[in-house]
């Protein structure tokens, strides 16, 4: 792994440069135009494995291999890719690593918000040069999408459904014609081979700015699910917490996965509205309680153990994170959390320490 001590979080293509280089060196399979790796090597980079010469490749995404293969195959065609799922299903994470492996650049990014303007997808102008020189290519400010078209790379659009509908539709010509007209210059930019778009959308945002039928037709949709079982989710959290702890230089370690398993179990039961044994129905809070939030709770716990404890993560270190993740609505969610603590956590004798720590906060 490349060590970049002055950067809090290196881009995927920098952080995993050695793995990408090892894959490229031994990759003899056919590559689509302008791809750094073959589709098989991209899948190996994302899912983990080893190169033909035995170099280990760490997994970046723990989930269905077939879904990842469908996503990669989509990007090898003229169809754009839409990663859809509830918050915390690693949509952004997967899009970054796919872009890094395919084009070696995950930074051509449009962050979707309610205030995203059309210039973020098309182009803008350097008004000082525009006034001095008039309309020219030198005065034009290229968007990430335009830069990806010119380089034959991957552009990423995060939270597509948060972008106003009229701005979303600026993608239609780009995705269908692979060209971006610049009428002010009587010119256009035609995409080089290899160009494509990966968009992500939170399916809880349906009804905010739904995609038009014309735009939907330009995407292949891959729905990323929540982890199938507790063990899978525990492993995802363990892997990411370990990586974050190393990146943040936190001098604490998880000597066992017991605390991770408890956090994941709490989240899954509250999400599902029933305990793991199916015997007790419980109310669900307003939040999503995603895998990403479980990672955040455990990372916060490590920080507390490292800086205000003895370096070993215990129930008292994760209690505050659990409370903050569950209680988004200070009235309704607080009641849900209290009922869960009394009806479920209190009755589990091995969880007595977690019950006491959480009750102190409530």
Short mmCIF file of C-alpha atoms in Angstrom, two decimals:
data_model
loop_
_atom_site.label_atom_id
_atom_site.label_comp_id
_atom_site.label_asym_id
_atom_site.label_seq_id
_atom_site.Cartn_x
_atom_site.Cartn_y
_atom_site.Cartn_z
CA UNK A 1 0.00 0.00 0.00
CA UNK A 2 1.29 3.45 -0.91
CA UNK A 3 1.94 5.53 2.22
CA UNK A 4 0.72 9.10 1.88
CA UNK A 5 1.00 10.44 5.46
CA UNK A 6 -0.10 13.99 4.66
CA UNK A 7 -3.39 12.87 3.09
CA UNK A 8 -6.26 11.72 5.27
CA UNK A 9 -7.74 9.46 2.60
CA UNK A 10 -5.95 8.74 -0.65
CA UNK A 11 -7.94 8.03 -3.79
CA UNK A 12 -8.40 4.34 -4.59
CA UNK A 13 -5.95 4.42 -7.50
CA UNK A 14 -3.26 5.84 -5.21
CA UNK A 15 -3.99 3.76 -2.15
CA UNK A 16 -3.99 0.51 -4.14
CA UNK A 17 -1.48 1.47 -6.83
CA UNK A 18 0.70 -1.59 -6.21
CA UNK A 19 -2.20 -4.00 -6.63
CA UNK A 20 -3.37 -2.27 -9.80
CA UNK A 21 0.15 -2.38 -11.22
CA UNK A 22 0.50 -6.07 -10.37
CA UNK A 23 -2.79 -6.87 -12.08
CA UNK A 24 -1.89 -4.84 -15.17
CA UNK A 25 1.50 -6.55 -15.42
CA UNK A 26 0.05 -10.06 -15.51
CA UNK A 27 -3.27 -9.32 -17.22
CA UNK A 28 -3.25 -10.94 -20.65
CA UNK A 29 -7.01 -11.02 -21.21
CA UNK A 30 -8.73 -8.77 -23.79
CA UNK A 31 -9.28 -5.20 -22.62
CA UNK A 32 -11.98 -2.84 -23.91
CA UNK A 33 -10.60 0.32 -25.55
CA UNK A 34 -8.81 2.63 -23.08
CA UNK A 35 -9.33 0.27 -20.13
CA UNK A 36 -6.31 -0.17 -17.85
CA UNK A 37 -7.38 -3.73 -17.00
CA UNK A 38 -9.50 -6.46 -18.51
CA UNK A 39 -12.99 -6.99 -17.06
CA UNK A 40 -11.70 -10.15 -15.34
CA UNK A 41 -8.85 -8.22 -13.69
CA UNK A 42 -11.24 -5.43 -12.63
CA UNK A 43 -13.42 -8.03 -10.91
CA UNK A 44 -10.35 -9.51 -9.20
CA UNK A 45 -9.32 -6.06 -7.98
CA UNK A 46 -12.79 -5.33 -6.59
CA UNK A 47 -13.59 -8.74 -5.09
CA UNK A 48 -10.10 -9.88 -4.12
CA UNK A 49 -8.00 -12.84 -5.19
CA UNK A 50 -4.53 -13.09 -6.60
CA UNK A 51 -2.69 -12.37 -9.84
CA UNK A 52 -1.35 -15.19 -12.06
CA UNK A 53 2.07 -14.70 -10.46
CA UNK A 54 0.62 -15.09 -6.95
CA UNK A 55 0.38 -11.46 -5.82
CA UNK A 56 -2.49 -11.20 -3.29
CA UNK A 57 -5.29 -8.73 -4.04
CA UNK A 58 -7.32 -7.52 -1.09
CA UNK A 59 -11.12 -7.43 -1.45
CA UNK A 60 -12.58 -3.94 -1.77
CA UNK A 61 -16.25 -5.00 -1.87
CA UNK A 62 -17.77 -7.95 -0.06
CA UNK A 63 -20.93 -8.97 -1.84
CA UNK A 64 -22.38 -10.86 -4.78
CA UNK A 65 -19.77 -11.63 -7.41
CA UNK A 66 -22.44 -11.78 -10.08
CA UNK A 67 -23.67 -8.26 -9.33
CA UNK A 68 -20.12 -6.93 -9.66
CA UNK A 69 -19.64 -8.82 -12.93
CA UNK A 70 -22.90 -7.38 -14.30
CA UNK A 71 -21.76 -3.87 -13.33
CA UNK A 72 -18.39 -4.33 -15.04
CA UNK A 73 -19.94 -5.85 -18.16
CA UNK A 74 -22.33 -2.89 -18.38
CA UNK A 75 -19.41 -0.45 -18.39
CA UNK A 76 -17.83 -2.40 -21.26
CA UNK A 77 -20.90 -1.57 -23.39
CA UNK A 78 -22.43 1.74 -24.44
CA UNK A 79 -24.83 1.68 -21.49
CA UNK A 80 -24.25 3.73 -18.36
CA UNK A 81 -24.41 2.11 -14.92
CA UNK A 82 -26.74 3.11 -12.08
CA UNK A 83 -25.94 1.64 -8.66
CA UNK A 84 -29.12 1.72 -6.62
CA UNK A 85 -29.67 0.82 -2.98
CA UNK A 86 -30.48 1.96 0.53
CA UNK A 87 -27.92 4.15 2.32
CA UNK A 88 -24.82 2.31 3.42
CA UNK A 89 -24.72 -0.41 0.76
CA UNK A 90 -21.31 0.74 -0.56
CA UNK A 91 -22.58 2.36 -3.76
CA UNK A 92 -20.05 5.19 -3.67
CA UNK A 93 -17.30 2.85 -2.51
CA UNK A 94 -17.92 0.45 -5.40
CA UNK A 95 -18.18 3.24 -7.99
CA UNK A 96 -14.84 4.68 -6.87
CA UNK A 97 -13.03 1.36 -7.12
CA UNK A 98 -14.59 0.50 -10.48
CA UNK A 99 -13.46 3.85 -11.90
CA UNK A 100 -9.97 3.43 -10.40
CA UNK A 101 -9.52 -0.03 -11.91
CA UNK A 102 -10.99 0.78 -15.32
CA UNK A 103 -9.57 4.22 -16.09
CA UNK A 104 -6.99 4.76 -13.34
CA UNK A 105 -8.82 7.91 -12.22
CA UNK A 106 -11.74 7.98 -9.79
CA UNK A 107 -11.74 11.77 -9.39
CA UNK A 108 -14.01 12.76 -12.30
CA UNK A 109 -16.86 13.24 -9.86
CA UNK A 110 -20.11 15.20 -9.82
CA UNK A 111 -21.59 15.36 -6.33
CA UNK A 112 -25.34 15.55 -6.67
CA UNK A 113 -27.28 17.93 -4.42
CA UNK A 114 -30.44 20.01 -4.71
CA UNK A 115 -28.18 22.90 -5.72
CA UNK A 116 -26.23 21.11 -8.46
CA UNK A 117 -26.29 23.26 -11.60
CA UNK A 118 -26.19 22.17 -15.23
CA UNK A 119 -22.62 23.46 -15.48
CA UNK A 120 -21.52 20.62 -13.20
CA UNK A 121 -22.54 18.14 -15.90
CA UNK A 122 -21.89 20.18 -19.07
CA UNK A 123 -19.42 23.06 -18.73
CA UNK A 124 -19.08 26.54 -17.31
CA UNK A 125 -17.07 29.65 -18.16
CA UNK A 126 -14.11 31.49 -16.74
CA UNK A 127 -15.82 34.88 -16.82
CA UNK A 128 -12.61 36.89 -16.60
CA UNK A 129 -11.30 35.22 -19.75
CA UNK A 130 -14.74 35.29 -21.34
CA UNK A 131 -14.90 39.06 -20.97
CA UNK A 132 -11.31 39.51 -22.10
CA UNK A 133 -11.27 37.05 -25.02
CA UNK A 134 -14.87 36.30 -25.83
CA UNK A 135 -16.17 32.71 -26.12
CA UNK A 136 -13.26 30.32 -26.66
CA UNK A 137 -12.10 26.88 -25.57
CA UNK A 138 -9.62 28.60 -23.28
CA UNK A 139 -12.45 30.34 -21.44
CA UNK A 140 -14.48 27.16 -21.11
CA UNK A 141 -14.38 25.33 -17.75
CA UNK A 142 -14.83 21.63 -18.37
CA UNK A 143 -17.05 19.57 -16.09
CA UNK A 144 -15.90 16.17 -14.78
CA UNK A 145 -18.17 14.55 -17.36
CA UNK A 146 -16.62 16.54 -20.21
CA UNK A 147 -13.09 15.73 -19.00
CA UNK A 148 -13.95 12.03 -18.86
CA UNK A 149 -15.31 12.22 -22.42
CA UNK A 150 -12.10 13.82 -23.65
CA UNK A 151 -9.90 11.23 -21.93
CA UNK A 152 -12.02 8.15 -22.56
CA UNK A 153 -12.44 7.62 -18.82
CA UNK A 154 -15.17 7.03 -16.27
CA UNK A 155 -17.26 9.88 -14.87
CA UNK A 156 -19.04 9.40 -11.56
CA UNK A 157 -22.32 11.08 -10.60
CA UNK A 158 -23.15 10.71 -6.92
CA UNK A 159 -26.73 10.89 -5.61
CA UNK A 160 -28.26 11.34 -9.05
CA UNK A 161 -31.81 11.61 -7.71
CA UNK A 162 -30.83 14.54 -5.49
CA UNK A 163 -30.09 16.60 -8.62
CA UNK A 164 -32.99 18.67 -10.03
CA UNK A 165 -34.76 16.89 -12.88
CA UNK A 166 -33.95 19.50 -15.53
CA UNK A 167 -30.25 19.23 -14.64
CA UNK A 168 -30.36 15.43 -14.71
CA UNK A 169 -31.59 15.56 -18.29
CA UNK A 170 -28.36 17.25 -19.38
CA UNK A 171 -26.97 13.70 -19.33
CA UNK A 172 -29.37 12.40 -21.99
CA UNK A 173 -27.42 13.60 -25.03
CA UNK A 174 -24.13 12.61 -23.42
CA UNK A 175 -25.33 9.07 -22.76
CA UNK A 176 -27.21 8.51 -26.01
CA UNK A 177 -25.09 10.36 -28.57
CA UNK A 178 -21.75 10.23 -26.71
CA UNK A 179 -21.31 13.88 -27.57
CA UNK A 180 -21.60 17.19 -25.73
CA UNK A 181 -22.63 20.15 -27.90
CA UNK A 182 -21.06 23.55 -27.20
CA UNK A 183 -23.40 25.86 -29.14
CA UNK A 184 -21.60 29.03 -27.98
CA UNK A 185 -18.57 27.90 -29.99
CA UNK A 186 -20.47 26.08 -32.72
CA UNK A 187 -18.52 23.03 -31.60
CA UNK A 188 -18.91 19.76 -29.75
CA UNK A 189 -16.90 17.27 -27.72
CA UNK A 190 -17.15 13.65 -28.86
CA UNK A 191 -16.38 10.99 -26.28
CA UNK A 192 -13.32 8.82 -26.79
CA UNK A 193 -13.69 5.05 -26.59
CA UNK A 194 -13.79 3.89 -22.99
CA UNK A 195 -15.95 6.76 -21.75
CA UNK A 196 -18.86 5.85 -19.53
CA UNK A 197 -20.80 7.06 -16.50
CA UNK A 198 -21.37 5.42 -13.12
CA UNK A 199 -24.22 7.01 -11.19
CA UNK A 200 -25.43 6.19 -7.70
CA UNK A 201 -28.85 6.77 -6.18
CA UNK A 202 -30.42 6.18 -2.81
CA UNK A 203 -33.71 4.35 -3.28
CA UNK A 204 -35.08 6.14 -0.22
CA UNK A 205 -34.95 9.33 -2.30
CA UNK A 206 -37.61 8.14 -4.72
CA UNK A 207 -40.05 10.95 -5.28
CA UNK A 208 -37.41 13.63 -4.61
CA UNK A 209 -36.25 14.05 -8.20
CA UNK A 210 -37.28 10.89 -10.03
CA UNK A 211 -35.42 10.11 -13.24
CA UNK A 212 -37.26 10.82 -16.46
CA UNK A 213 -38.20 7.85 -18.61
CA UNK A 214 -35.72 9.05 -21.25
CA UNK A 215 -32.87 9.09 -18.75
CA UNK A 216 -33.81 5.75 -17.18
CA UNK A 217 -33.49 4.09 -20.59
CA UNK A 218 -29.82 5.16 -20.77
CA UNK A 219 -28.88 3.22 -17.61
CA UNK A 220 -28.52 -0.38 -16.65
CA UNK A 221 -29.51 -0.65 -13.00
CA UNK A 222 -27.69 -2.81 -10.47
CA UNK A 223 -29.36 -2.92 -7.05
CA UNK A 224 -26.87 -3.35 -4.20
CA UNK A 225 -28.51 -5.18 -1.28
CA UNK A 226 -27.74 -5.11 2.38
CA UNK A 227 -25.57 -8.05 3.51
CA UNK A 228 -27.47 -11.35 3.52
CA UNK A 229 -26.49 -12.51 7.00
CA UNK A 230 -24.83 -11.43 10.21
CA UNK A 231 -21.49 -13.07 9.43
CA UNK A 232 -21.20 -11.25 6.09
CA UNK A 233 -22.01 -7.90 7.64
CA UNK A 234 -19.62 -8.49 10.55
CA UNK A 235 -16.80 -9.21 8.11
CA UNK A 236 -17.54 -6.06 6.10
CA UNK A 237 -17.49 -3.93 9.24
CA UNK A 238 -14.35 -5.63 10.57
CA UNK A 239 -12.48 -5.06 7.31
CA UNK A 240 -13.42 -1.40 6.97
CA UNK A 241 -12.86 -0.59 10.66
CA UNK A 242 -9.41 -2.17 10.45
CA UNK A 243 -8.58 -0.08 7.36
CA UNK A 244 -9.89 3.12 8.93
CA UNK A 245 -8.07 2.48 12.19
CA UNK A 246 -4.82 2.09 10.28
CA UNK A 247 -5.42 5.18 8.14
CA UNK A 248 -6.31 7.31 11.18
CA UNK A 249 -3.36 5.96 13.19
CA UNK A 250 -5.62 4.90 16.04
CA UNK A 251 -3.55 3.01 18.64
CA UNK A 252 -6.32 0.55 19.54
CA UNK A 253 -7.21 -2.90 18.37
CA UNK A 254 -10.25 -5.12 18.30
CA UNK A 255 -8.98 -8.22 20.07
CA UNK A 256 -12.17 -10.02 19.05
CA UNK A 257 -15.13 -9.36 16.80
CA UNK A 258 -17.60 -9.68 19.70
CA UNK A 259 -18.32 -5.93 19.86
CA UNK A 260 -18.74 -5.73 16.09
CA UNK A 261 -21.16 -8.66 16.18
CA UNK A 262 -23.21 -6.98 18.90
CA UNK A 263 -23.45 -3.70 16.97
CA UNK A 264 -24.38 -5.50 13.76
CA UNK A 265 -26.98 -7.62 15.58
CA UNK A 266 -28.56 -4.53 17.14
CA UNK A 267 -28.74 -2.80 13.77
CA UNK A 268 -30.16 -5.83 11.95
CA UNK A 269 -32.83 -6.46 14.57
CA UNK A 270 -33.95 -2.84 14.62
CA UNK A 271 -33.96 -2.74 10.79
CA UNK A 272 -35.98 -5.96 10.52
CA UNK A 273 -38.38 -5.20 13.39
CA UNK A 274 -37.80 -8.60 14.97
CA UNK A 275 -35.09 -10.25 17.06
CA UNK A 276 -32.64 -12.66 15.45
CA UNK A 277 -34.46 -15.69 16.88
CA UNK A 278 -37.77 -14.44 15.49
CA UNK A 279 -39.48 -14.53 18.88
CA UNK A 280 -39.87 -10.86 19.69
CA UNK A 281 -41.27 -8.17 17.47
CA UNK A 282 -39.81 -4.71 18.01
CA UNK A 283 -40.33 -1.25 16.60
CA UNK A 284 -37.95 0.16 14.00
CA UNK A 285 -36.48 3.67 14.31
CA UNK A 286 -36.62 6.32 11.61
CA UNK A 287 -32.98 5.93 10.53
CA UNK A 288 -31.56 3.40 8.09
CA UNK A 289 -29.07 1.74 10.48
CA UNK A 290 -26.88 0.75 7.56
CA UNK A 291 -23.61 -1.13 7.44
CA UNK A 292 -21.86 2.21 6.93
CA UNK A 293 -23.30 3.47 10.23
CA UNK A 294 -22.12 0.31 11.99
CA UNK A 295 -18.63 1.05 10.67
CA UNK A 296 -18.92 4.59 12.03
CA UNK A 297 -20.03 3.34 15.47
CA UNK A 298 -17.08 0.95 15.69
CA UNK A 299 -14.57 3.53 14.46
CA UNK A 300 -15.81 5.98 17.08
CA UNK A 301 -15.50 3.23 19.66
CA UNK A 302 -11.89 2.59 18.69
CA UNK A 303 -11.12 6.31 19.00
CA UNK A 304 -12.64 6.40 22.50
CA UNK A 305 -10.73 3.29 23.57
CA UNK A 306 -7.50 4.61 22.13
CA UNK A 307 -7.59 8.12 23.57
CA UNK A 308 -9.66 7.76 26.75
CA UNK A 309 -9.29 4.08 27.64
CA UNK A 310 -6.77 1.28 27.66
CA UNK A 311 -6.90 0.58 23.94
CA UNK A 312 -9.39 -2.29 24.16
CA UNK A 313 -12.85 -1.60 22.75
CA UNK A 314 -15.61 -2.35 25.26
CA UNK A 315 -19.36 -1.83 25.56
CA UNK A 316 -18.88 1.61 27.15
CA UNK A 317 -16.96 2.73 24.05
CA UNK A 318 -19.69 1.79 21.58
CA UNK A 319 -22.74 2.81 23.62
CA UNK A 320 -22.65 6.48 22.64
CA UNK A 321 -22.25 5.61 18.97
CA UNK A 322 -25.19 3.22 19.13
CA UNK A 323 -27.35 5.84 20.81
CA UNK A 324 -26.46 8.46 18.21
CA UNK A 325 -27.06 6.09 15.29
CA UNK A 326 -30.46 4.92 16.51
CA UNK A 327 -31.93 8.10 18.00
CA UNK A 328 -32.30 10.43 15.02
CA UNK A 329 -35.71 11.67 16.17
CA UNK A 330 -35.28 12.74 19.82
CA UNK A 331 -38.85 11.77 20.69
CA UNK A 332 -40.01 8.77 18.65
CA UNK A 333 -36.62 7.10 18.23
CA UNK A 334 -35.77 7.57 21.89
CA UNK A 335 -38.85 5.53 22.85
CA UNK A 336 -37.97 2.84 20.32
CA UNK A 337 -34.43 2.61 21.71
CA UNK A 338 -35.61 2.46 25.32
CA UNK A 339 -38.09 -0.32 24.51
CA UNK A 340 -35.41 -2.29 22.67
CA UNK A 341 -32.98 -1.96 25.58
CA UNK A 342 -35.55 -3.19 28.10
CA UNK A 343 -37.18 -5.92 26.01
CA UNK A 344 -34.13 -7.32 24.24
CA UNK A 345 -30.72 -6.15 25.48
CA UNK A 346 -31.61 -6.46 29.18
CA UNK A 347 -32.74 -10.06 28.72
CA UNK A 348 -29.44 -11.17 27.19
CA UNK A 349 -27.18 -11.94 30.12
CA UNK A 350 -23.92 -11.74 28.11
CA UNK A 351 -25.00 -8.24 27.08
CA UNK A 352 -25.37 -6.89 30.63
CA UNK A 353 -22.39 -4.56 30.18
CA UNK A 354 -23.89 -3.13 26.99
CA UNK A 355 -27.25 -2.67 28.71
CA UNK A 356 -25.69 -0.74 31.61
CA UNK A 357 -23.60 1.46 29.30
CA UNK A 358 -26.57 2.32 27.07
CA UNK A 359 -28.93 2.93 30.02
CA UNK A 360 -26.51 5.47 31.47
CA UNK A 361 -26.83 7.51 28.29
CA UNK A 362 -30.61 7.17 28.05
#
